[in-house]
Amino acid sequence: MDRQFHYFLAVPIAKDQKSYLHNWVVQHKDQYPFKSWVHQDDYHITLAFLGAVASPQQLANLKNQVSHIAQSHSPFELSLSGIDVFGKKESPRILWAGINESSYLHSLQRQVFHTCIEVGFSLDKKPFNPHITLARRWKSEVPFQYTNELRHIFEADKQTFLADKIHLYKTHLDRIPKYEAVEIFSLKG
């Protein structure tokens, strides 16, 4: 089975917000020298990183269970918050756009996470911190300067989008964009 590919489940970002984030990246890329920038078509909010799939049956079981979860959840609104980082503040490993608190998103993630474990995936147990990765690996000798402006950087009218799907993505390390949606589950509850 696709052992060379890694899979993950995620909420896709709406087209307008992808464009908005991409425009921010284009305007600020030179100011923030990261080694790699995420292609705008790869923007998403990860619900569960699965890694390799053991068998076709494991993948089929997962698709079946996630389909049931999607049918029990209604679409809900999400909104972008500011920019932040993971890793050392002076040389972060990830630059990301945050998502404002959403009990709907947390509920969806919990169900997806537990289902993945039931189907046999070993998942990272870190607390869920919804975000959209924009860049990876700080590459400057000059320390990263985090400012309070980054916390509230997005215009209010550009922030909100409808979360109405879960995508099962397959990762292709040899191409850009890297992520291929191999299954789409519409929220219908």
Short mmCIF file of C-alpha atoms in Angstrom, two decimals:
data_model
loop_
_atom_site.label_atom_id
_atom_site.label_comp_id
_atom_site.label_asym_id
_atom_site.label_seq_id
_atom_site.Cartn_x
_atom_site.Cartn_y
_atom_site.Cartn_z
CA MET A 1 0.00 0.00 0.00
CA ASP A 2 1.14 3.62 -0.42
CA ARG A 3 3.91 3.38 2.17
CA GLN A 4 5.95 6.01 0.35
CA PHE A 5 3.13 8.54 0.73
CA HIS A 6 1.99 10.22 3.90
CA TYR A 7 -1.65 11.09 4.49
CA PHE A 8 -3.47 13.59 6.68
CA LEU A 9 -7.00 14.85 7.28
CA ALA A 10 -7.58 18.59 7.15
CA VAL A 11 -10.08 21.40 6.74
CA PRO A 12 -9.29 23.19 3.46
CA ILE A 13 -9.04 26.96 3.36
CA ALA A 14 -11.49 28.87 1.16
CA LYS A 15 -10.14 30.29 -2.10
CA ASP A 16 -10.51 33.95 -1.04
CA GLN A 17 -8.61 33.38 2.20
CA LYS A 18 -5.90 31.41 0.36
CA SER A 19 -5.44 34.38 -1.96
CA TYR A 20 -5.49 36.82 0.94
CA LEU A 21 -2.83 34.86 2.84
CA HIS A 22 -0.75 34.44 -0.32
CA ASN A 23 -0.86 38.21 -0.96
CA TRP A 24 0.35 38.79 2.61
CA VAL A 25 3.19 36.31 2.04
CA VAL A 26 4.23 37.97 -1.23
CA GLN A 27 4.34 41.38 0.48
CA HIS A 28 6.31 40.15 3.53
CA LYS A 29 8.49 37.33 2.20
CA ASP A 30 11.64 39.46 1.97
CA GLN A 31 11.11 40.78 5.49
CA TYR A 32 10.91 37.24 6.92
CA PRO A 33 13.64 35.02 5.42
CA PHE A 34 12.39 31.46 5.82
CA LYS A 35 13.93 28.56 3.91
CA SER A 36 10.66 27.42 2.34
CA TRP A 37 7.27 29.01 1.81
CA VAL A 38 4.13 26.92 1.49
CA HIS A 39 2.34 27.08 -1.87
CA GLN A 40 -1.06 28.74 -1.48
CA ASP A 41 -2.85 25.65 -2.81
CA ASP A 42 -1.38 23.72 0.15
CA TYR A 43 -2.89 25.97 2.86
CA HIS A 44 -5.06 23.92 5.24
CA ILE A 45 -5.84 23.26 8.92
CA THR A 46 -4.60 19.80 9.90
CA LEU A 47 -7.02 17.71 11.96
CA ALA A 48 -4.87 14.56 12.11
CA PHE A 49 -1.53 13.63 10.54
CA LEU A 50 -1.70 9.94 9.68
CA GLY A 51 1.67 9.15 8.13
CA ALA A 52 1.85 5.99 6.01
CA VAL A 53 -1.20 3.79 5.47
CA ALA A 54 -0.73 0.13 6.44
CA SER A 55 -3.27 -1.40 4.05
CA PRO A 56 -6.06 -0.62 1.61
CA GLN A 57 -8.52 -1.86 4.25
CA GLN A 58 -7.21 0.61 6.84
CA LEU A 59 -7.73 3.46 4.37
CA ALA A 60 -11.22 2.20 3.43
CA ASN A 61 -12.19 1.96 7.12
CA LEU A 62 -10.92 5.48 7.71
CA LYS A 63 -12.86 6.89 4.74
CA ASN A 64 -16.04 5.19 5.94
CA GLN A 65 -15.70 6.54 9.48
CA VAL A 66 -14.78 10.08 8.40
CA SER A 67 -17.76 10.08 6.04
CA HIS A 68 -20.03 9.41 9.03
CA ILE A 69 -18.36 12.17 11.04
CA ALA A 70 -18.81 14.65 8.17
CA GLN A 71 -22.50 13.78 7.87
CA SER A 72 -23.01 14.50 11.57
CA HIS A 73 -21.40 17.99 11.46
CA SER A 74 -22.89 21.11 9.92
CA PRO A 75 -20.72 23.64 8.11
CA PHE A 76 -19.41 26.37 10.41
CA GLU A 77 -17.53 29.65 10.10
CA LEU A 78 -13.85 30.07 10.88
CA SER A 79 -11.84 33.25 10.95
CA LEU A 80 -8.17 34.07 10.62
CA SER A 81 -6.37 35.61 13.54
CA GLY A 82 -2.79 36.87 13.51
CA ILE A 83 0.60 35.47 12.62
CA ASP A 84 2.68 33.48 15.10
CA VAL A 85 5.53 30.96 15.18
CA PHE A 86 6.44 27.53 16.52
CA GLY A 87 9.92 26.88 17.82
CA LYS A 88 12.45 29.31 19.22
CA LYS A 89 11.22 32.88 18.97
CA GLU A 90 14.58 34.05 17.56
CA SER A 91 14.80 31.27 14.92
CA PRO A 92 11.37 29.69 14.46
CA ARG A 93 10.80 26.48 12.57
CA ILE A 94 7.23 27.40 11.47
CA LEU A 95 5.53 30.71 10.60
CA TRP A 96 1.75 30.32 10.69
CA ALA A 97 -1.58 32.12 10.48
CA GLY A 98 -3.85 31.41 13.41
CA ILE A 99 -7.53 30.57 13.55
CA ASN A 100 -9.79 32.27 16.08
CA GLU A 101 -11.22 29.98 18.77
CA SER A 102 -13.96 27.68 17.44
CA SER A 103 -15.70 25.06 19.54
CA TYR A 104 -17.05 23.53 16.30
CA LEU A 105 -13.54 23.04 14.92
CA HIS A 106 -12.30 21.54 18.20
CA SER A 107 -15.26 19.15 18.34
CA LEU A 108 -14.67 18.05 14.75
CA GLN A 109 -10.96 17.54 15.38
CA ARG A 110 -11.58 15.46 18.52
CA GLN A 111 -13.92 13.12 16.65
CA VAL A 112 -11.56 12.76 13.69
CA PHE A 113 -8.58 12.21 16.01
CA HIS A 114 -10.30 9.45 18.03
CA THR A 115 -11.58 7.77 14.87
CA CYS A 116 -8.07 7.67 13.39
CA ILE A 117 -6.77 5.97 16.53
CA GLU A 118 -9.66 3.45 16.44
CA VAL A 119 -8.78 2.63 12.82
CA GLY A 120 -5.19 1.90 13.86
CA PHE A 121 -3.17 5.05 13.23
CA SER A 122 -0.58 6.24 15.77
CA LEU A 123 -1.11 9.98 16.16
CA ASP A 124 0.85 12.74 17.84
CA LYS A 125 -0.77 13.52 21.21
CA LYS A 126 0.17 17.22 21.28
CA PRO A 127 -2.76 19.54 22.02
CA PHE A 128 -4.65 20.72 18.94
CA ASN A 129 -3.49 24.20 17.92
CA PRO A 130 -5.36 25.07 14.71
CA HIS A 131 -3.17 26.99 12.28
CA ILE A 132 -2.23 27.41 8.63
CA THR A 133 1.48 26.87 7.96
CA LEU A 134 2.90 29.64 5.77
CA ALA A 135 6.68 29.03 5.97
CA ARG A 136 9.30 26.68 7.45
CA ARG A 137 12.80 27.06 8.92
CA TRP A 138 14.15 30.53 9.68
CA LYS A 139 17.36 30.95 7.70
CA SER A 140 18.77 34.30 8.82
CA GLU A 141 21.63 35.00 11.24
CA VAL A 142 19.55 37.98 12.41
CA PRO A 143 17.01 36.86 15.04
CA PHE A 144 13.34 36.79 14.09
CA GLN A 145 11.57 39.87 15.47
CA TYR A 146 8.04 39.10 16.62
CA THR A 147 5.87 42.19 16.96
CA ASN A 148 2.40 42.67 18.39
CA GLU A 149 1.33 43.92 14.95
CA LEU A 150 1.58 40.35 13.68
CA ARG A 151 -1.04 39.24 16.21
CA HIS A 152 -3.80 41.33 14.61
CA ILE A 153 -2.57 41.68 11.08
CA PHE A 154 -5.57 40.59 9.03
CA GLU A 155 -8.40 42.87 7.95
CA ALA A 156 -11.66 41.94 9.69
CA ASP A 157 -13.65 41.64 6.45
CA LYS A 158 -11.11 39.18 4.99
CA GLN A 159 -10.96 36.84 7.96
CA THR A 160 -14.09 34.72 7.85
CA PHE A 161 -14.73 31.67 5.69
CA LEU A 162 -17.02 28.65 5.73
CA ALA A 163 -15.56 25.31 6.83
CA ASP A 164 -17.77 22.85 4.97
CA LYS A 165 -15.42 19.97 4.07
CA ILE A 166 -12.77 17.62 5.35
CA HIS A 167 -10.11 16.55 2.87
CA LEU A 168 -8.01 13.42 3.00
CA TYR A 169 -4.69 14.55 1.55
CA LYS A 170 -1.80 12.54 0.12
CA THR A 171 1.65 14.15 0.28
CA HIS A 172 3.90 14.29 -2.80
CA LEU A 173 7.36 15.45 -1.70
CA ASP A 174 8.61 15.72 -5.28
CA ARG A 175 6.18 18.37 -6.53
CA ILE A 176 4.60 21.74 -5.74
CA PRO A 177 1.86 22.00 -4.62
CA LYS A 178 2.64 18.97 -2.45
CA TYR A 179 -0.81 17.95 -1.29
CA GLU A 180 -3.40 16.07 -3.33
CA ALA A 181 -6.97 15.76 -2.03
CA VAL A 182 -7.73 12.06 -2.62
CA GLU A 183 -11.11 12.14 -0.85
CA ILE A 184 -13.47 14.99 0.04
CA PHE A 185 -16.07 14.68 2.80
CA SER A 186 -18.77 17.37 2.84
CA LEU A 187 -20.14 18.48 6.20
CA LYS A 188 -23.90 17.89 6.06
CA GLY A 189 -25.21 17.69 9.64
#
